[in-house]
Short mmCIF file of C-alpha atoms in Angstrom, two decimals:
data_model
loop_
_atom_site.label_atom_id
_atom_site.label_comp_id
_atom_site.label_asym_id
_atom_site.label_seq_id
_atom_site.Cartn_x
_atom_site.Cartn_y
_atom_site.Cartn_z
CA MET A 1 -0.01 -0.11 0.01
CA THR A 2 1.58 3.23 -0.86
CA PRO A 3 1.93 6.14 1.70
CA ALA A 4 -1.31 7.89 0.00
CA GLU A 5 -3.76 5.18 0.25
CA LYS A 6 -2.43 4.54 3.84
CA GLU A 7 -3.19 7.87 4.49
CA VAL A 8 -6.22 9.41 2.62
CA ALA A 9 -8.93 8.06 4.78
CA ASP A 10 -7.16 9.98 8.09
CA LEU A 11 -7.02 13.66 5.77
CA CYS A 12 -10.68 12.93 4.88
CA VAL A 13 -11.25 12.51 8.89
CA GLU A 14 -9.46 15.49 9.50
CA LEU A 15 -10.95 17.87 6.71
CA ILE A 16 -14.29 16.59 7.83
CA ARG A 17 -14.22 17.76 11.59
CA ALA A 18 -13.01 20.78 10.05
CA ASP A 19 -16.23 22.20 10.21
CA SER A 20 -17.21 24.57 7.00
CA SER A 21 -21.05 24.51 6.74
CA ASN A 22 -22.03 27.10 4.09
CA TYR A 23 -25.63 28.54 4.98
CA GLY A 24 -25.38 29.99 2.02
CA ASP A 25 -25.54 33.84 3.71
CA GLY A 26 -22.43 33.98 5.93
CA SER A 27 -23.55 32.61 8.65
CA GLY A 28 -21.25 29.96 8.86
CA PRO A 29 -18.15 29.73 10.42
CA GLY A 30 -16.38 29.63 6.88
CA GLU A 31 -13.38 27.43 4.76
CA ARG A 32 -10.67 28.61 7.22
CA ALA A 33 -10.34 25.59 9.36
CA ALA A 34 -10.29 23.10 6.88
CA ALA A 35 -7.86 25.60 4.67
CA GLU A 36 -5.33 25.73 7.51
CA VAL A 37 -5.63 21.19 7.45
CA VAL A 38 -4.72 21.52 3.79
CA MET A 39 -1.70 24.05 4.23
CA ALA A 40 -0.87 22.44 7.03
CA ARG A 41 -0.17 19.06 5.73
CA LEU A 42 1.52 20.89 2.16
CA SER A 43 3.87 22.93 4.38
CA GLU A 44 4.87 19.61 6.41
CA VAL A 45 6.19 17.68 3.32
CA GLY A 46 7.84 20.82 2.10
CA ILE A 47 5.13 22.25 -0.65
CA GLU A 48 4.63 26.08 -0.31
CA SER A 49 0.74 26.88 -1.36
CA THR A 50 -1.13 30.64 -1.55
CA TYR A 51 -3.44 31.24 0.43
CA ILE A 52 -6.23 33.76 -0.49
CA GLU A 53 -9.32 34.75 1.82
CA SER A 54 -12.35 36.78 -0.35
CA GLU A 55 -13.69 37.94 2.87
CA PRO A 56 -12.77 37.55 6.11
CA GLY A 57 -13.24 33.07 6.80
CA ARG A 58 -13.96 32.64 3.77
CA GLY A 59 -10.32 30.34 2.38
CA ASN A 60 -8.75 29.25 -0.68
CA VAL A 61 -5.88 27.46 -0.99
CA ILE A 62 -3.99 26.75 -4.27
CA THR A 63 -0.88 25.73 -5.26
CA ARG A 64 0.83 24.25 -8.59
CA VAL A 65 3.41 21.68 -9.22
CA GLU A 66 5.41 21.72 -12.20
CA GLY A 67 5.58 19.07 -14.82
CA SER A 68 8.75 17.85 -16.80
CA ASP A 69 7.21 19.20 -19.85
CA PRO A 70 6.67 23.00 -19.65
CA SER A 71 5.33 22.76 -23.41
CA LEU A 72 2.04 20.62 -22.68
CA PRO A 73 -1.14 22.85 -21.37
CA ALA A 74 -1.53 22.63 -17.64
CA LEU A 75 -4.34 20.33 -15.88
CA LEU A 76 -6.35 21.98 -13.01
CA VAL A 77 -7.52 19.80 -10.18
CA HIS A 78 -10.22 21.41 -7.55
CA GLY A 79 -12.16 20.21 -5.24
CA HIS A 80 -14.75 22.62 -2.36
CA LEU A 81 -13.97 22.48 0.86
CA ASP A 82 -17.39 24.02 2.04
CA VAL A 83 -20.32 21.70 2.45
CA VAL A 84 -23.73 22.23 3.57
CA PRO A 85 -24.52 22.12 6.81
CA ALA A 86 -26.21 18.63 9.08
CA ASN A 87 -28.37 18.87 11.70
CA ALA A 88 -26.93 16.67 14.49
CA ALA A 89 -30.27 15.53 15.82
CA ASP A 90 -30.63 13.07 12.05
CA TRP A 91 -27.74 11.53 12.13
CA SER A 92 -26.56 7.64 13.27
CA VAL A 93 -23.13 9.93 14.41
CA ASP A 94 -21.52 13.29 14.63
CA PRO A 95 -21.49 14.30 11.35
CA PHE A 96 -18.81 16.52 12.36
CA ALA A 97 -16.71 13.81 14.30
CA GLY A 98 -15.24 11.46 11.00
CA GLU A 99 -16.28 8.72 12.27
CA ILE A 100 -14.45 5.41 10.42
CA ARG A 101 -17.31 2.72 11.22
CA ASP A 102 -17.65 -1.12 9.76
CA GLY A 103 -15.32 0.42 6.53
CA TYR A 104 -16.84 3.83 5.67
CA ILE A 105 -15.81 7.02 7.04
CA TRP A 106 -18.98 9.17 8.28
CA GLY A 107 -19.46 12.52 8.41
CA ARG A 108 -20.94 15.97 6.30
CA GLY A 109 -18.45 16.08 3.35
CA ALA A 110 -17.75 12.49 2.99
CA VAL A 111 -19.09 12.87 -0.74
CA ASP A 112 -19.31 16.15 -1.24
CA MET A 113 -16.69 16.55 -1.02
CA LYS A 114 -13.72 15.71 1.71
CA ASP A 115 -13.11 12.81 0.08
CA MET A 116 -11.56 14.22 -3.20
CA ASP A 117 -10.04 17.06 -1.15
CA ALA A 118 -8.43 14.30 1.18
CA MET A 119 -6.97 12.13 -2.32
CA MET A 120 -5.79 15.54 -3.50
CA LEU A 121 -4.06 16.19 -0.55
CA ALA A 122 -2.25 12.62 0.03
CA LEU A 123 -1.51 12.43 -3.66
CA ILE A 124 0.69 15.56 -4.00
CA ARG A 125 2.47 14.63 -0.73
CA GLN A 126 3.28 11.22 -1.81
CA LEU A 127 4.53 13.49 -5.33
CA LYS A 128 6.73 15.31 -2.75
CA ARG A 129 8.16 12.98 -0.44
CA GLU A 130 9.09 10.57 -3.58
CA ASN A 131 10.14 13.87 -5.69
CA ARG A 132 8.48 12.72 -8.64
CA ARG A 133 7.02 15.24 -11.09
CA PRO A 134 3.80 14.91 -13.59
CA ARG A 135 4.18 15.70 -17.25
CA ARG A 136 2.32 18.78 -17.43
CA ASP A 137 2.02 21.34 -14.60
CA ILE A 138 -0.98 20.35 -12.25
CA VAL A 139 -2.76 23.25 -10.64
CA PHE A 140 -4.47 22.00 -6.97
CA ALA A 141 -7.14 24.17 -5.82
CA TRP A 142 -8.91 23.84 -2.96
CA VAL A 143 -11.73 26.39 -2.72
CA ALA A 144 -14.44 27.63 -0.66
CA ASP A 145 -18.16 28.86 -1.02
CA GLU A 146 -19.10 25.96 -4.31
CA GLU A 147 -22.43 25.01 -2.30
CA ALA A 148 -23.98 28.70 -2.17
CA GLY A 149 -22.63 29.51 -5.96
CA GLY A 150 -18.96 30.21 -5.15
CA VAL A 151 -19.02 34.20 -5.63
CA TYR A 152 -16.09 33.50 -2.33
CA GLY A 153 -14.36 30.66 -4.27
CA ALA A 154 -14.00 30.13 -7.55
CA LYS A 155 -16.21 33.05 -8.95
CA TYR A 156 -13.54 35.20 -6.67
CA LEU A 157 -10.28 33.63 -8.26
CA THR A 158 -11.20 33.34 -11.59
CA ALA A 159 -11.87 37.48 -11.86
CA HIS A 160 -9.44 38.69 -9.72
CA HIS A 161 -6.24 35.62 -9.97
CA PRO A 162 -6.66 34.55 -13.16
CA GLU A 163 -3.10 34.48 -13.06
CA LEU A 164 -3.33 31.35 -10.76
CA PHE A 165 -4.58 29.15 -14.26
CA GLU A 166 -2.04 30.39 -16.47
CA GLY A 167 -1.80 27.90 -19.25
CA VAL A 168 -4.70 25.71 -17.97
CA THR A 169 -6.75 24.09 -20.85
CA GLU A 170 -8.38 20.80 -18.86
CA SER A 171 -10.09 20.24 -15.39
CA ILE A 172 -11.45 17.55 -13.40
CA SER A 173 -13.67 17.71 -10.15
CA GLU A 174 -16.38 16.52 -8.63
CA VAL A 175 -19.30 14.16 -9.46
CA GLY A 176 -18.13 11.78 -11.63
CA GLY A 177 -15.76 8.92 -12.20
CA TYR A 178 -18.05 6.72 -9.47
CA SER A 179 -18.87 3.01 -10.18
CA LEU A 180 -22.21 1.81 -11.25
CA GLU A 181 -22.20 -2.49 -11.06
CA VAL A 182 -24.06 -4.15 -13.90
CA ASP A 183 -22.47 -7.69 -12.77
CA PRO A 184 -19.53 -8.55 -11.29
CA SER A 185 -17.57 -8.44 -14.40
CA LEU A 186 -18.45 -4.80 -15.33
CA ARG A 187 -18.59 -2.10 -13.90
CA LEU A 188 -19.52 1.34 -15.60
CA TYR A 189 -17.74 4.95 -14.37
CA LEU A 190 -19.48 7.52 -15.14
CA ILE A 191 -17.70 10.44 -15.93
CA GLU A 192 -19.52 14.22 -16.38
CA THR A 193 -19.02 15.61 -19.38
CA ALA A 194 -22.33 18.34 -19.07
CA GLN A 195 -24.29 20.28 -17.07
CA LYS A 196 -27.92 21.37 -16.70
CA GLY A 197 -27.79 25.26 -16.85
CA LEU A 198 -29.33 26.83 -13.43
CA SER A 199 -32.36 29.46 -13.74
CA TRP A 200 -33.74 30.53 -10.49
CA MET A 201 -36.22 33.01 -11.30
CA LYS A 202 -38.44 35.23 -9.63
CA LEU A 203 -41.88 35.27 -10.97
CA ILE A 204 -44.11 38.85 -10.23
CA ALA A 205 -47.74 40.21 -10.74
CA ASP A 206 -48.49 43.41 -10.32
CA GLY A 207 -52.80 43.91 -9.15
CA THR A 208 -55.16 46.30 -7.99
CA ALA A 209 -54.70 46.62 -3.90
CA GLY A 210 -58.19 46.39 -1.69
CA HIS A 211 -60.17 45.21 1.31
CA GLY A 212 -60.55 41.14 1.01
CA SER A 213 -64.13 41.66 1.65
CA MET A 214 -65.07 43.22 -1.75
CA LEU A 215 -64.85 41.91 -5.38
CA ASN A 216 -61.58 41.99 -7.24
CA SER A 217 -60.75 41.58 -10.80
CA ASP A 218 -56.96 42.21 -10.87
CA ASN A 219 -55.64 40.08 -8.20
CA ALA A 220 -52.19 39.36 -8.00
CA VAL A 221 -52.12 36.52 -5.27
CA THR A 222 -54.59 34.61 -8.06
CA GLU A 223 -52.52 35.84 -11.36
CA VAL A 224 -49.06 34.32 -9.75
CA ALA A 225 -50.65 31.13 -8.19
CA LYS A 226 -52.42 30.07 -12.02
CA ALA A 227 -48.55 30.56 -13.46
CA VAL A 228 -47.40 28.49 -10.37
CA ALA A 229 -49.63 26.49 -11.63
CA ARG A 230 -48.88 26.35 -15.17
CA ILE A 231 -45.47 25.85 -14.87
CA GLY A 232 -45.48 23.47 -12.06
CA GLU A 233 -47.71 21.32 -14.18
CA HIS A 234 -45.89 21.35 -16.97
CA ASP A 235 -45.27 18.31 -19.04
CA TRP A 236 -41.67 18.63 -20.99
CA PRO A 237 -40.99 16.48 -23.71
CA LEU A 238 -38.49 14.34 -23.67
CA THR A 239 -35.14 15.97 -25.29
CA TYR A 240 -32.27 14.58 -25.83
CA THR A 241 -28.40 16.05 -25.73
CA ALA A 242 -25.19 14.36 -27.52
CA THR A 243 -24.40 13.17 -23.79
CA VAL A 244 -27.50 11.40 -22.45
CA ARG A 245 -28.52 9.68 -25.57
CA GLN A 246 -25.07 8.25 -25.13
CA PHE A 247 -24.87 7.81 -21.63
CA LEU A 248 -28.37 5.54 -22.17
CA THR A 249 -26.88 3.77 -25.76
CA GLU A 250 -24.16 2.57 -23.41
CA VAL A 251 -25.88 1.79 -20.17
CA ALA A 252 -28.89 -0.59 -22.64
CA ASP A 253 -25.40 -2.20 -24.39
CA ALA A 254 -24.23 -3.26 -21.03
CA PHE A 255 -27.37 -4.56 -19.53
CA GLY A 256 -28.53 -6.14 -22.55
CA ILE A 257 -31.80 -4.61 -22.92
CA PRO A 258 -33.28 -2.24 -25.87
CA PHE A 259 -32.81 1.87 -25.97
CA ASP A 260 -36.27 2.75 -27.07
CA GLU A 261 -36.15 6.62 -27.57
CA ASP A 262 -39.74 7.43 -26.98
CA ASP A 263 -39.32 4.87 -23.96
CA PRO A 264 -36.42 5.41 -21.90
CA GLN A 265 -37.35 4.22 -18.73
CA PRO A 266 -36.27 0.69 -19.06
CA VAL A 267 -33.12 1.37 -19.53
CA LEU A 268 -33.62 3.99 -16.42
CA ASP A 269 -34.69 1.42 -14.65
CA LYS A 270 -31.64 -0.53 -14.86
CA ILE A 271 -29.72 2.11 -12.68
CA GLY A 272 -31.12 1.73 -9.65
CA PRO A 273 -30.99 5.02 -7.48
CA LEU A 274 -28.48 7.04 -9.70
CA VAL A 275 -31.84 7.75 -12.10
CA ARG A 276 -31.53 11.05 -9.05
CA PHE A 277 -28.83 11.80 -10.79
CA VAL A 278 -29.71 11.01 -14.83
CA GLY A 279 -33.46 11.18 -14.83
CA ALA A 280 -33.70 14.77 -14.84
CA THR A 281 -31.53 15.80 -17.73
CA LEU A 282 -33.65 14.03 -20.80
CA ARG A 283 -36.05 16.85 -20.34
CA HIS A 284 -36.28 20.92 -18.83
CA THR A 285 -37.57 20.74 -15.69
CA ALA A 286 -39.08 23.83 -13.81
CA ASN A 287 -39.90 23.46 -9.83
CA PRO A 288 -42.08 26.46 -7.93
CA THR A 289 -40.07 26.79 -4.63
CA GLN A 290 -41.31 29.63 -3.06
CA LEU A 291 -44.51 31.95 -3.05
CA ASP A 292 -45.18 35.41 -1.17
CA ALA A 293 -48.25 37.67 -0.79
CA GLY A 294 -49.77 39.98 1.46
CA TYR A 295 -49.20 41.09 4.83
CA LYS A 296 -53.36 40.92 6.35
CA SER A 297 -55.93 38.29 6.02
CA ASN A 298 -58.20 40.45 4.88
CA VAL A 299 -56.11 42.86 2.54
CA ILE A 300 -56.00 41.94 -1.04
CA PRO A 301 -51.82 42.87 -1.55
CA GLY A 302 -50.55 44.95 -4.60
CA GLN A 303 -48.04 42.59 -5.55
CA ALA A 304 -47.45 38.82 -5.85
CA THR A 305 -44.36 36.98 -6.26
CA ALA A 306 -43.28 33.11 -6.02
CA VAL A 307 -39.66 31.32 -7.17
CA VAL A 308 -39.09 28.52 -9.72
CA ASP A 309 -35.68 26.57 -9.98
CA GLY A 310 -35.34 26.51 -13.48
CA ARG A 311 -32.50 23.81 -15.32
CA PHE A 312 -32.10 23.65 -18.99
CA LEU A 313 -30.60 21.43 -21.30
CA PRO A 314 -27.27 22.01 -22.56
CA GLY A 315 -28.24 23.83 -26.62
CA PHE A 316 -31.54 24.03 -25.61
CA GLU A 317 -31.49 27.34 -23.37
CA GLU A 318 -33.69 29.31 -26.02
CA ASP A 319 -36.25 26.65 -26.09
CA PHE A 320 -36.67 26.54 -22.23
CA PHE A 321 -37.37 30.27 -22.17
CA LYS A 322 -39.66 30.37 -24.69
CA THR A 323 -42.01 28.03 -22.77
CA ILE A 324 -41.65 29.39 -19.53
CA ASP A 325 -42.89 32.74 -20.69
CA SER A 326 -45.52 31.26 -22.72
CA LEU A 327 -46.94 29.79 -19.26
CA LEU A 328 -46.45 32.74 -17.31
CA GLY A 329 -49.36 34.47 -18.74
CA PRO A 330 -49.52 37.96 -19.64
CA LYS A 331 -49.80 39.27 -16.29
CA VAL A 332 -46.93 37.49 -14.97
CA ARG A 333 -42.93 38.88 -15.71
CA ARG A 334 -40.11 37.54 -14.85
CA GLU A 335 -36.29 38.50 -13.14
CA PHE A 336 -33.40 36.28 -12.59
CA ILE A 337 -32.06 35.46 -9.36
CA HIS A 338 -29.11 33.75 -10.37
CA HIS A 339 -28.53 32.21 -13.79
CA ASP A 340 -25.77 29.90 -14.98
CA ILE A 341 -24.82 28.85 -18.30
CA ALA A 342 -25.44 24.85 -19.57
CA LEU A 343 -22.15 23.40 -20.98
CA GLU A 344 -21.34 20.25 -22.60
CA THR A 345 -18.17 18.58 -23.83
CA THR A 346 -17.00 15.81 -25.96
CA PHE A 347 -16.03 12.41 -24.33
CA ASP A 348 -13.07 12.01 -26.13
CA GLY A 349 -9.30 13.67 -26.08
CA ALA A 350 -6.52 12.77 -24.71
CA LEU A 351 -7.14 13.44 -20.61
CA VAL A 352 -10.23 10.91 -21.82
CA GLU A 353 -8.16 8.38 -23.03
CA SER A 354 -6.00 8.91 -20.32
CA MET A 355 -8.51 8.46 -17.39
CA ILE A 356 -10.40 5.40 -19.12
CA ALA A 357 -6.61 3.63 -18.69
CA ALA A 358 -6.67 4.83 -15.55
CA LEU A 359 -10.06 3.21 -14.10
CA LYS A 360 -9.37 -0.07 -16.60
CA ALA A 361 -5.62 -0.14 -15.15
CA GLU A 362 -6.97 -0.81 -11.29
CA ASP A 363 -10.12 -2.25 -12.21
CA PRO A 364 -10.09 -4.30 -15.06
CA ALA A 365 -13.92 -4.72 -15.21
CA ALA A 366 -14.42 -0.66 -15.56
CA ARG A 367 -16.07 0.75 -18.66
CA ALA A 368 -15.87 4.74 -18.65
CA ILE A 369 -19.23 6.39 -19.87
CA PRO A 370 -20.07 10.25 -20.16
CA TYR A 371 -23.27 11.43 -18.56
CA CYS A 372 -24.64 14.53 -17.67
CA MET A 373 -25.38 15.87 -14.41
CA SER A 374 -28.71 17.90 -13.50
CA GLY A 375 -26.76 20.24 -11.40
CA GLY A 376 -23.64 22.23 -11.61
CA THR A 377 -20.46 22.68 -10.07
CA ASP A 378 -17.37 24.86 -10.36
CA ASN A 379 -16.45 22.91 -13.54
CA LYS A 380 -19.19 25.09 -15.00
CA THR A 381 -19.79 28.06 -13.25
CA PHE A 382 -16.64 29.89 -13.32
CA PHE A 383 -13.51 27.97 -15.23
CA ALA A 384 -15.18 27.60 -17.85
CA ASP A 385 -15.48 31.72 -18.38
CA LEU A 386 -11.37 31.06 -18.93
CA GLY A 387 -11.29 28.29 -21.83
CA VAL A 388 -11.09 25.83 -19.34
CA ARG A 389 -12.76 22.16 -20.57
CA GLY A 390 -13.82 20.38 -17.01
CA PHE A 391 -14.95 16.64 -16.03
CA GLY A 392 -16.43 15.52 -13.26
CA PHE A 393 -13.83 12.41 -12.44
CA VAL A 394 -13.55 11.80 -8.40
CA PRO A 395 -12.48 7.59 -9.20
CA LEU A 396 -14.69 5.68 -6.50
CA ARG A 397 -14.89 2.25 -7.06
CA LEU A 398 -17.85 1.32 -4.64
CA PRO A 399 -20.04 -1.47 -3.24
CA GLY A 400 -22.79 -2.98 -5.61
CA ASP A 401 -25.29 -2.13 -3.42
CA MET A 402 -24.64 1.29 -2.52
CA ASP A 403 -27.30 4.23 -2.64
CA PHE A 404 -24.85 6.76 -3.45
CA ALA A 405 -27.00 9.40 -4.76
CA SER A 406 -28.59 9.79 -1.56
CA MET A 407 -25.41 10.56 0.31
CA PHE A 408 -25.15 14.10 -1.37
CA HIS A 409 -26.13 15.99 1.25
CA GLY A 410 -27.92 13.41 2.47
CA VAL A 411 -28.26 12.30 6.61
CA ASP A 412 -26.11 9.87 7.50
CA GLU A 413 -22.99 11.02 4.56
CA ARG A 414 -20.62 8.47 4.06
CA VAL A 415 -17.76 6.58 1.39
CA PRO A 416 -15.50 3.57 1.93
CA VAL A 417 -12.24 3.77 2.72
CA ASP A 418 -11.22 1.18 0.12
CA ALA A 419 -13.09 3.35 -2.58
CA LEU A 420 -10.98 6.57 -1.36
CA GLN A 421 -7.57 4.67 -1.51
CA PHE A 422 -8.70 3.16 -5.20
CA GLY A 423 -9.06 6.79 -6.24
CA VAL A 424 -5.68 7.44 -5.15
CA ARG A 425 -4.61 4.89 -7.34
CA VAL A 426 -6.06 6.40 -10.00
CA LEU A 427 -5.66 9.19 -9.66
CA ASP A 428 -2.05 8.42 -9.62
CA ARG A 429 -1.62 6.68 -12.49
CA LEU A 430 -4.00 9.60 -14.51
CA LEU A 431 -1.36 13.03 -13.34
CA LEU A 432 1.74 10.74 -13.58
CA ASN A 433 1.03 9.86 -17.56
CA TYR A 434 -1.17 12.35 -18.77
#
C-alpha cells in the first residue's frame, strides 16, 4: 500500500472535523479551518501554497506542481472545502466527528467533497516525498463557497487571480468517476461531461390592492398562483442531448436491453438510485419553490411573487425560456435571481483516454461512459469562463448495493475507505501519465 493510500482516510477525517458548513447567508464558520488543514499538511512535506481569503474566513488554497514538459498545457484539479449544513439530531453519528465505522468514513462532506479534497492532498504529498514529477503542470485548488454559488471561491479567484490558472486548458473535479456495478465482471464508471443550466427565477404579478371583502378582478395573488400552477404542471417533452443519448445507449448495451428513445424508462430502471442524478437530464425542469404575498388576511396585496428553480438542457436554453414565457401569462413577469449557463463537452481527447486507462489499470472490469448531471459545479460556473474544459472525475469503486446518490447532502453521508484508496491509485496513474 502506498503512502497516499495509507493516509487518505485520516486526511479525510481531519477535513470533516474542520466544520466548514455553508449556510449561504454568511453566517457559517467559513472554510478557513479546513484550508488551514490543507496548508499545514502541504507545509509538512515542504510544499508552498497560496492562501487567499475573498472575505474574512472564506479560505482558498492553491498550489502548482511543475511538470517535466513545459510545452504541455496545465491541468486543474479542484475541490471545494465548504459543505452543506447537517442537523446532528437526524444522524446516527456526529456529522462532524469523522467517525470510521464498518469500513466507511461517516460525516458531512464525506462524498461532497472532502473525499476528493483528501485524495488530492494525499497524492500531492506522495509526489513531493517521492520526488516524482508529472508530465505537465498541475494546479491543485481547494476552494470556498461552491455550495452557495462560488462567489467567495471560484468566482473570486477567476475574476481577481486568473494568473493562478495560467496555461490551464482542462480540469477535473466532483460528481463523476464513480462506479455502477452491472455484474462482477462489468462496472460502469460515470464521467461527467455535461451540466444543465440553472435559472432561479422570480415571478412577479402586480394587481390592485384592496379590501378582502370586496370584488377584485385584478388580484395579484390569483395571477401568480395560476402561473405557478401552469409551470409546475407542465409536462416537458423528452429532449436528448448528445451526452444523454450516448449514456443511455451505453447503459442499454451493458445490460443487454434495447434503448427506445420514445420510452427510456426500462434503461433508467437499470441504474437504480442513480436515476436521481440522471433522470432529470432527459428534459428541462421547472419547479416552483417559494410563494410570497400579502401582510394581512383581509387585505388584497398589490403584488405577489413566486420563485421557480429552472434547469435547462445544454443547447436548448432558448427553447426553455420560450416555453416558460408562454406559461407565465400576460400579467406575470420574470426576473433572474441567479442564472448559469449549460455546458457540454465531448467524451474524447487525451484526458479522457488517460482517465479510461487509469480506471482499467486499477479495475479491469471498468467501462467509462459520459453522463450529464442535473446540477452544476465550479467546473461549469466559472472555470469555463477561462476556457477550461471540465470533467467530473472523482474515481470511486463503490459496493454494488450502495445508494451513492443519497449520500449527496443526505443524512449519514459516508464513503468507503477502500474507495478512497482506489481513487488515490487511479488519480496517481492519471496525473503522472497524462
